[in-house]
XYZ file of C-alpha atoms in Angstrom:
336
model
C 31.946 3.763 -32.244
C 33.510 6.954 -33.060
C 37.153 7.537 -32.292
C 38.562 11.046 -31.741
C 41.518 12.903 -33.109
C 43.894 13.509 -30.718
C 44.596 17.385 -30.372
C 47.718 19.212 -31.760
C 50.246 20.148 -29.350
C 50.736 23.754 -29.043
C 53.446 25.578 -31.613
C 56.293 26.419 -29.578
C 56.740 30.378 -29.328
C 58.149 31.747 -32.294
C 61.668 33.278 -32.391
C 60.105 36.941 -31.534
C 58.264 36.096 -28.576
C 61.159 37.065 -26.072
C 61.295 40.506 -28.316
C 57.935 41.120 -28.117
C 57.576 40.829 -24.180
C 60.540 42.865 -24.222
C 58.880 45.757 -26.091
C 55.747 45.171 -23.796
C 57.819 45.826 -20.798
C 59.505 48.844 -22.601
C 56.479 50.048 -23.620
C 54.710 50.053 -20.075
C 57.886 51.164 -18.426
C 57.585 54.278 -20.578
C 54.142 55.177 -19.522
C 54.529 54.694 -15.926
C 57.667 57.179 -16.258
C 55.655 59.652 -18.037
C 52.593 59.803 -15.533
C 55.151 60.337 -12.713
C 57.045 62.313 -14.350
C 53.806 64.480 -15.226
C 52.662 64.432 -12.105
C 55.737 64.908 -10.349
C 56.362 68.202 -12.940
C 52.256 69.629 -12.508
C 53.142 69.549 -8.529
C 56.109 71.427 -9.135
C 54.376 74.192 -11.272
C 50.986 74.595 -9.313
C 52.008 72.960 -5.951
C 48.899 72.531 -4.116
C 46.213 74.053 -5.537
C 44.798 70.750 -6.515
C 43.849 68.513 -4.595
C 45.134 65.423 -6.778
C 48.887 67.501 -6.665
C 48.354 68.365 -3.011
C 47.941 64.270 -2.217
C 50.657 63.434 -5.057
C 53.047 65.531 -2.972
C 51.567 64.652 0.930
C 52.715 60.856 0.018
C 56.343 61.936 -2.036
C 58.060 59.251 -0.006
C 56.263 56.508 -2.218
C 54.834 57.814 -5.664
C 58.400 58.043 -7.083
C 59.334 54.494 -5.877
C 58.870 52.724 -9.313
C 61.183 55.332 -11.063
C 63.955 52.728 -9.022
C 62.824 49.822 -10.932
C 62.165 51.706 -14.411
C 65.598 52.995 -13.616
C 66.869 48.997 -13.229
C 64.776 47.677 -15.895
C 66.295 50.280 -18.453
C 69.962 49.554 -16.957
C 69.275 46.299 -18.037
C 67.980 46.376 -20.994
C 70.486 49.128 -22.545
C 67.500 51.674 -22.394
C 69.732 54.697 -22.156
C 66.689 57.216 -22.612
C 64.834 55.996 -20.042
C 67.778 55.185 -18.114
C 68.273 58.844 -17.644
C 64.602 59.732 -17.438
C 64.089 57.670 -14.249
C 67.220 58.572 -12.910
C 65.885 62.020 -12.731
C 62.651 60.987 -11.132
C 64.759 58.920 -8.681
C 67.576 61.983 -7.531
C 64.358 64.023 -6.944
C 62.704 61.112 -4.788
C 66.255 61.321 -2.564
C 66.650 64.961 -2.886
C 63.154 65.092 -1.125
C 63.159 61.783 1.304
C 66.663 61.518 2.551
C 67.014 64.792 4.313
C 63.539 63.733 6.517
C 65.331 60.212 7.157
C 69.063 61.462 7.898
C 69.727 65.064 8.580
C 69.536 65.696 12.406
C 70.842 68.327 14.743
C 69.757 67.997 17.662
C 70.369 71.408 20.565
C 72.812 70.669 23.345
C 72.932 74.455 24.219
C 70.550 73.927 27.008
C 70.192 76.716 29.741
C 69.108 73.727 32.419
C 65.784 71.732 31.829
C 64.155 71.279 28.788
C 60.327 72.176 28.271
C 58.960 69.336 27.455
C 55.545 69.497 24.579
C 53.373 66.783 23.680
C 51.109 67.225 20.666
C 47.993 64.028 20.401
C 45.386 63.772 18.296
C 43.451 61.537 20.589
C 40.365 60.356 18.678
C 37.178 61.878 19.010
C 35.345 58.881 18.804
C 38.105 56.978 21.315
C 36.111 54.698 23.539
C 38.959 54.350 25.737
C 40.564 57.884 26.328
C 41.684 56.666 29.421
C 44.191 54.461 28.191
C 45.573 57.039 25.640
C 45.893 59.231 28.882
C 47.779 56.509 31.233
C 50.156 56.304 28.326
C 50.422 59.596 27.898
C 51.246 59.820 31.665
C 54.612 57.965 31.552
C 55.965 60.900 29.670
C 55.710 63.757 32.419
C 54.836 66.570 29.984
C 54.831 70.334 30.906
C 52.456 71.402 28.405
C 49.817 69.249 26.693
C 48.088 70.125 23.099
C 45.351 67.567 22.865
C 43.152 67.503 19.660
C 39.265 66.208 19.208
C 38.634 66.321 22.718
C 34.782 65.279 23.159
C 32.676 64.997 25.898
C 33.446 61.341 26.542
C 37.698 62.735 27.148
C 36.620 65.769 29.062
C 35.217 62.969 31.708
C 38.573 60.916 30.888
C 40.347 63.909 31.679
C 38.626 64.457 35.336
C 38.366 60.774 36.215
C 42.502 60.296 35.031
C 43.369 63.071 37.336
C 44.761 65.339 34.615
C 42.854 68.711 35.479
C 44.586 68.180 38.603
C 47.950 67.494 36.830
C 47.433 70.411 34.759
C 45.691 73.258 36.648
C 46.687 75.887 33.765
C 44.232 75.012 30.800
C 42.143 76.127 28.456
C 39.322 73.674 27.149
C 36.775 73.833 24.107
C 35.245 70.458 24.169
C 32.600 69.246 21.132
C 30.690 66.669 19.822
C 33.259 64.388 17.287
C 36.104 65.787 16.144
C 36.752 69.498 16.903
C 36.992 69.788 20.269
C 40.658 71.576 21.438
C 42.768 71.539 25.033
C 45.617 73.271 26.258
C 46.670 71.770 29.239
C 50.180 73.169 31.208
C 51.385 73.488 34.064
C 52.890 76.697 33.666
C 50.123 79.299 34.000
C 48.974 80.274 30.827
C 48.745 83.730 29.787
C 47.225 86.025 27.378
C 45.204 82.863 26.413
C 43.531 83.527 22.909
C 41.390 80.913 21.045
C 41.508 81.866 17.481
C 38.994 80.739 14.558
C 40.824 78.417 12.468
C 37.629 77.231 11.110
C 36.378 73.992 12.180
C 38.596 73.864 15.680
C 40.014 76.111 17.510
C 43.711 77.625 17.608
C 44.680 78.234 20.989
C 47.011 80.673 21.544
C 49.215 81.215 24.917
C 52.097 82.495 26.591
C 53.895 80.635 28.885
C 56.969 81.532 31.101
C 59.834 78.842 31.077
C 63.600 80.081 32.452
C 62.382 83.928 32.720
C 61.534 83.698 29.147
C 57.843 84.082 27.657
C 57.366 81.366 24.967
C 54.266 81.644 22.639
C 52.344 78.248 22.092
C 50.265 77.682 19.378
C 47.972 74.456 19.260
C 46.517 73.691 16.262
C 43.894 71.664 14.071
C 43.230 72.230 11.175
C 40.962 70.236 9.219
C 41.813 67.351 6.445
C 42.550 68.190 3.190
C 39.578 66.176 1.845
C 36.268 66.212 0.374
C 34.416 69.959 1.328
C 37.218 70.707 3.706
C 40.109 71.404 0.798
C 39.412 75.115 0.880
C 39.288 74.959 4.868
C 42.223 73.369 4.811
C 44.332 75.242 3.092
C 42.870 78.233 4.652
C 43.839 77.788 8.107
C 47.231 76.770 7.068
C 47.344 80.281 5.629
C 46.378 81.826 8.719
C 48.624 79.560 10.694
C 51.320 80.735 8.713
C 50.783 83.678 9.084
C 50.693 83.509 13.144
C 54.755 82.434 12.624
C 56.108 84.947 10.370
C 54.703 87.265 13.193
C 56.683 85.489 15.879
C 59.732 84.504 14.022
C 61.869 86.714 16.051
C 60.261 85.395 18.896
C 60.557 82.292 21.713
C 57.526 80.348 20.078
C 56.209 76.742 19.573
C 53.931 75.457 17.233
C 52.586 71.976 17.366
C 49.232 70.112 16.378
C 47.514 67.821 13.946
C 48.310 69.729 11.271
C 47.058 66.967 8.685
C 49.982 68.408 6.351
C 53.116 66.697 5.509
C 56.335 67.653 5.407
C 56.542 67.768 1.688
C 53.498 69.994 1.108
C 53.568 73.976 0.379
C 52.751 74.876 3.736
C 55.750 73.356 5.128
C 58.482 74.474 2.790
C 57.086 77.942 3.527
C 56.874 77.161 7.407
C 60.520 76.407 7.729
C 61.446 79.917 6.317
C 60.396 81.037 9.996
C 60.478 77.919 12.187
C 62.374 74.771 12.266
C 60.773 71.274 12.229
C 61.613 69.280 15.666
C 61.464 66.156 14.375
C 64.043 66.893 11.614
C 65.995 68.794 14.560
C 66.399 65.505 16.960
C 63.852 62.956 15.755
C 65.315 59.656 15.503
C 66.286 58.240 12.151
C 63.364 57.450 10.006
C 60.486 59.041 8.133
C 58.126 59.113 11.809
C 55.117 58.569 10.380
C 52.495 59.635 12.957
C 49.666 58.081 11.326
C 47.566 55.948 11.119
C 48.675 54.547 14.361
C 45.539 51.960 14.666
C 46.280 49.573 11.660
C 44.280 51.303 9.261
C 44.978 50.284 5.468
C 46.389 53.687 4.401
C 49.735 55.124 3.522
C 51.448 56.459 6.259
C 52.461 59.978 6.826
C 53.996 62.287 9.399
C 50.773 64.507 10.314
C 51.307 65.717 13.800
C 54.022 68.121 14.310
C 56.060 70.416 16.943
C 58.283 73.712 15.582
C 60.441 76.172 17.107
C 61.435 79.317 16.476
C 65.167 80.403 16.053
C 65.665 81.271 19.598
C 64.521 77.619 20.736
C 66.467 75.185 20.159
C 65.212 70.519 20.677
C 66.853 68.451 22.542
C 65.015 65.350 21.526
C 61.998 63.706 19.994
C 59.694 60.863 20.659
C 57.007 59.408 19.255
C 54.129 57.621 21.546
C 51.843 54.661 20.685
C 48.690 56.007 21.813
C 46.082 53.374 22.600
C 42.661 53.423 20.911
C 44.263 56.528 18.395
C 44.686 56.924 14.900
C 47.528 58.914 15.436
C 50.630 58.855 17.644
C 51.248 61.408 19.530
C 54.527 63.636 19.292
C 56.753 64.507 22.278
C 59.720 67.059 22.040
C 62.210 68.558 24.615
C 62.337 72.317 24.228
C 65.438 73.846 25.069
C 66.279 77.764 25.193
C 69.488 79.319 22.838
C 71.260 81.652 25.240
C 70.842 85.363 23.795
């Protein structure tokens, strides 16, 4: 009969082990830091022109979120370097977020009703359009952008009643995703459906308080895969649609599957103001995903004004059977 040794207990952790878990944590703290603050600097320099910089910057309300707990972890620990090197990661992530969140202003100087826009992407490949157009109903809109409008909603659209709502309209319906609508019902004028590659841009002109007001609904495609340079593209041409109405009574509002961190916007606002940051309610208002989907959320569907116009207030709809939720905004004329 053999008898076996018992085993040795474990040596207890020597007198550096606290040290070296300290360094560890140091050590990683310092590398995180210096990919965001990389990042964070390469978006600054070539804004974006790449896609990895373009995304970096689409999602700025989260990337910079662990420069807060570098910044705690170095407080800590007596890390006055990195102390001050997430500190400057983390006044750049407020700089940034806490004007979207706080800063409102919404237009009492209202020459008597408001003209009331909704904006809704309503899913090309919605099964159920009909129930995205019920809730859509409760709102009472005057004018209507509605993006990926396939066949399936163009028979939602007759059976719900709302080419009856809406006599004034100008439809391009197609197969998945880039079928456009203009629904109003103001009659629409000097209707123009411009090539913003993939869908449509329809252009109007509709009379509200003996004023003409240019519309502008909008979709341009994702900024993903093959459609980057598409993207980016029609964003250009979009832009360049509101420096030439600046001085005019003019909406734009869409899927614009842009942020409001990303090039396009900061140059946007130098000619039109954002409605959301106008008289949103507090919060980011994240428009999508609006169907559960496990992706970071973002504020992709938009409404702006011109200088003459002025918002009253903002909404945001949970659109059944969407991905996105659809954007609602009272429109209110500056006196002259």
């Amino acid at each position: 009969m053999t008898s076996t040794k018992p085993a040795s207990p474990l040596p207890p952790p020597g007198p550096d082990a606290p040290r070296d878990a300290s360094r560890l944590g140091t050590g990683l703290a310092w590398v995180v830091l210096l990919i965001l603050a990389g990042l964070s600097s390469a978006r600054a320099l070539r804004g974006d022109a790449v896609w990895l910089l373009l995304v970096w910057g689409a999602y700025t309300p989260f990337v910079l979120l662990p420069a807060y707990v570098i910044l705690g972890l170095a407080v800590r620990r007596g890390q006055r370097l990195l102390a001050l090197g997430s500190l400057a990661l983390v006044v750049a992530h407020l700089v940034a977020v806490v004007p979207q969140v706080f800063s409102r202003a919404p237009s009492s100087d209202a020459l008597q009703s408001p003209l009331r826009v909704v904006t809704a992407n309503g899913n090309g490949w919605n099964q159920h359009p009909d129930e995205t157009l019920r809730n859509l109903s409760h709102f009472d809109a005057d004018l209507v952008c509605l993006q990926e409008v396939s066949p399936t909603w163009l028979d939602a659209l007759r059976d719900e009643g709302w080419l009856d709502l809406y006599p004034h309209q100008h439809l391009d319906v197609r197969e998945g995703v880039w079928g456009m609508a203009l629904l109003s019902r103001l009659p629409l004028r000097n209707i123009d459906a411009r090539d913003l590659n993939e869908a449509p841009g329809i252009q109007a002109e509709v009379q509200h308080m003996g004023r003409t007001v240019h519309v502008f609904c909008v979709h341009p495609a994702p900024p993903a895969g093959d459609f980057v340079a598409s993207h980016l593209d029609a964003l250009e041409r979009i832009l360049l649609w509101a420096e030439a109405h600046q001085s005019d009574s003019a909406v734009l509002l869409g899927d614009l599957n842009s942020t409001p961190y990303s090039d396009f916007s900061s140059a946007l606002r130098a000619h039109m103001d954002d409605a959301w940051e106008l008289a949103g309610p507090i919060g980011l208002g994240h428009t999508w995903p609006n169907n559960g989907l496990m992706y970071p959320p973002a504020r992709l569907d938009h409404v702006y004004v011109t200088r003459s116009l002025g918002v009253s207030r903002v909404q945001r709809a949970l659109a059944a059977s969407s991905d996105h939720a659809p954007v609602i905004a009272d429109i209110v004329l500056h006196a002259r």
